[in-house]
mmCIF file of C-alpha atoms in Angstrom:
data_model
loop_
_atom_site.group_PDB
_atom_site.id
_atom_site.type_symbol
_atom_site.label_atom_id
_atom_site.label_comp_id
_atom_site.label_asym_id
_atom_site.label_seq_id
_atom_site.Cartn_x
_atom_site.Cartn_y
_atom_site.Cartn_z
ATOM 1 C CA UNK A 35 -24.020 -24.949 120.761
ATOM 2 C CA UNK A 36 -22.739 -23.102 117.702
ATOM 3 C CA UNK A 37 -26.263 -21.923 117.089
ATOM 4 C CA UNK A 38 -26.417 -20.266 120.518
ATOM 5 C CA UNK A 39 -23.010 -18.695 120.101
ATOM 6 C CA UNK A 40 -23.518 -17.138 116.673
ATOM 7 C CA UNK A 41 -27.270 -16.589 116.448
ATOM 8 C CA UNK A 42 -28.508 -13.035 116.617
ATOM 9 C CA UNK A 43 -31.799 -14.406 117.981
ATOM 10 C CA UNK A 44 -30.203 -16.023 121.033
ATOM 11 C CA UNK A 45 -28.489 -13.167 122.862
ATOM 12 C CA UNK A 46 -30.231 -14.088 126.110
ATOM 13 C CA UNK A 47 -28.231 -17.340 126.157
ATOM 14 C CA UNK A 48 -24.817 -15.705 125.879
ATOM 15 C CA UNK A 49 -24.233 -16.416 129.580
ATOM 16 C CA UNK A 50 -23.724 -20.133 128.854
ATOM 17 C CA UNK A 51 -20.306 -19.274 127.426
ATOM 18 C CA UNK A 52 -19.107 -17.312 130.463
ATOM 19 C CA UNK A 53 -17.073 -20.173 131.895
ATOM 20 C CA UNK A 54 -15.673 -21.372 128.571
ATOM 21 C CA UNK A 55 -12.292 -20.581 127.069
ATOM 22 C CA UNK A 56 -13.881 -19.395 123.853
ATOM 23 C CA UNK A 57 -14.456 -16.007 125.486
ATOM 24 C CA UNK A 58 -10.702 -15.561 125.823
ATOM 25 C CA UNK A 59 -10.408 -15.373 122.047
ATOM 26 C CA UNK A 60 -11.118 -11.775 121.056
ATOM 27 C CA UNK A 61 -11.382 -12.564 117.359
ATOM 28 C CA UNK A 62 -14.057 -15.150 118.061
ATOM 29 C CA UNK A 63 -15.984 -13.139 120.646
ATOM 30 C CA UNK A 64 -16.576 -10.288 118.210
ATOM 31 C CA UNK A 65 -18.775 -12.685 116.234
ATOM 32 C CA UNK A 66 -20.901 -13.806 119.170
ATOM 33 C CA UNK A 67 -24.639 -13.318 118.509
ATOM 34 C CA UNK A 68 -23.990 -11.415 115.299
ATOM 35 C CA UNK A 69 -25.452 -13.628 112.589
ATOM 36 C CA UNK A 70 -28.699 -15.096 111.397
ATOM 37 C CA UNK A 71 -28.293 -18.817 111.980
ATOM 38 C CA UNK A 72 -30.549 -21.582 110.768
ATOM 39 C CA UNK A 73 -30.633 -24.624 113.001
ATOM 40 C CA UNK A 74 -31.222 -27.934 111.266
ATOM 41 C CA UNK A 75 -31.293 -31.370 112.819
ATOM 42 C CA UNK A 76 -32.006 -34.634 111.048
ATOM 43 C CA UNK A 77 -32.159 -36.787 114.170
ATOM 44 C CA UNK A 78 -35.945 -37.160 114.041
ATOM 45 C CA UNK A 79 -36.091 -38.187 110.400
ATOM 46 C CA UNK A 80 -36.428 -41.927 110.757
ATOM 47 C CA UNK A 81 -38.451 -43.445 107.967
ATOM 48 C CA UNK A 82 -38.533 -46.832 106.320
ATOM 49 C CA UNK A 83 -38.289 -45.658 102.755
ATOM 50 C CA UNK A 84 -36.362 -43.123 100.756
ATOM 51 C CA UNK A 85 -39.583 -41.506 99.569
ATOM 52 C CA UNK A 86 -40.877 -40.980 103.100
ATOM 53 C CA UNK A 87 -37.502 -39.678 104.197
ATOM 54 C CA UNK A 88 -37.401 -37.259 101.273
ATOM 55 C CA UNK A 89 -40.934 -36.065 102.032
ATOM 56 C CA UNK A 90 -40.135 -35.496 105.692
ATOM 57 C CA UNK A 91 -36.973 -33.630 104.772
ATOM 58 C CA UNK A 92 -38.993 -31.456 102.426
ATOM 59 C CA UNK A 93 -41.422 -30.634 105.233
ATOM 60 C CA UNK A 94 -38.527 -29.803 107.517
ATOM 61 C CA UNK A 95 -37.060 -27.385 104.968
ATOM 62 C CA UNK A 96 -40.461 -25.780 104.466
ATOM 63 C CA UNK A 97 -40.771 -25.251 108.199
ATOM 64 C CA UNK A 98 -37.316 -23.682 108.367
ATOM 65 C CA UNK A 99 -38.222 -21.308 105.553
ATOM 66 C CA UNK A 100 -41.477 -20.345 107.276
ATOM 67 C CA UNK A 101 -39.656 -19.704 110.545
ATOM 68 C CA UNK A 102 -36.988 -17.576 108.893
ATOM 69 C CA UNK A 103 -38.923 -15.519 106.363
ATOM 70 C CA UNK A 104 -37.182 -12.336 107.448
ATOM 71 C CA UNK A 105 -33.879 -13.659 106.111
ATOM 72 C CA UNK A 106 -35.174 -13.681 102.557
ATOM 73 C CA UNK A 107 -35.094 -9.891 102.446
ATOM 74 C CA UNK A 108 -32.571 -9.153 105.170
ATOM 75 C CA UNK A 109 -29.517 -6.982 104.680
ATOM 76 C CA UNK A 110 -27.706 -9.440 106.941
ATOM 77 C CA UNK A 111 -27.526 -11.881 104.046
ATOM 78 C CA UNK A 112 -25.152 -10.676 101.405
ATOM 79 C CA UNK A 113 -24.028 -13.829 99.661
#
C-alpha cells in the first residue's frame, strides 16, 4: 500500500486513499505520488538451499533494475 501512496508511477490509484484518514494529514498528502518507488517482495522466494535462494534473489534484483532503468539517470534520485 505504501508503494501506491508514494509511487509517481501509480497516480491512477490515488482514489484508493479517498476514504482513509491519511488524507487528513496535509504534511503526508503533499508526498502522495511524488517519488520513484521500487517494490520488492520476497514471498515467492522459496528454495531448498541457500545457493538457490541467493540465485533467485539475484534474478529478482536484476529484474528490478531492468524495470527501473530510468532511475539510474533520473534527477529524482539525489542521494
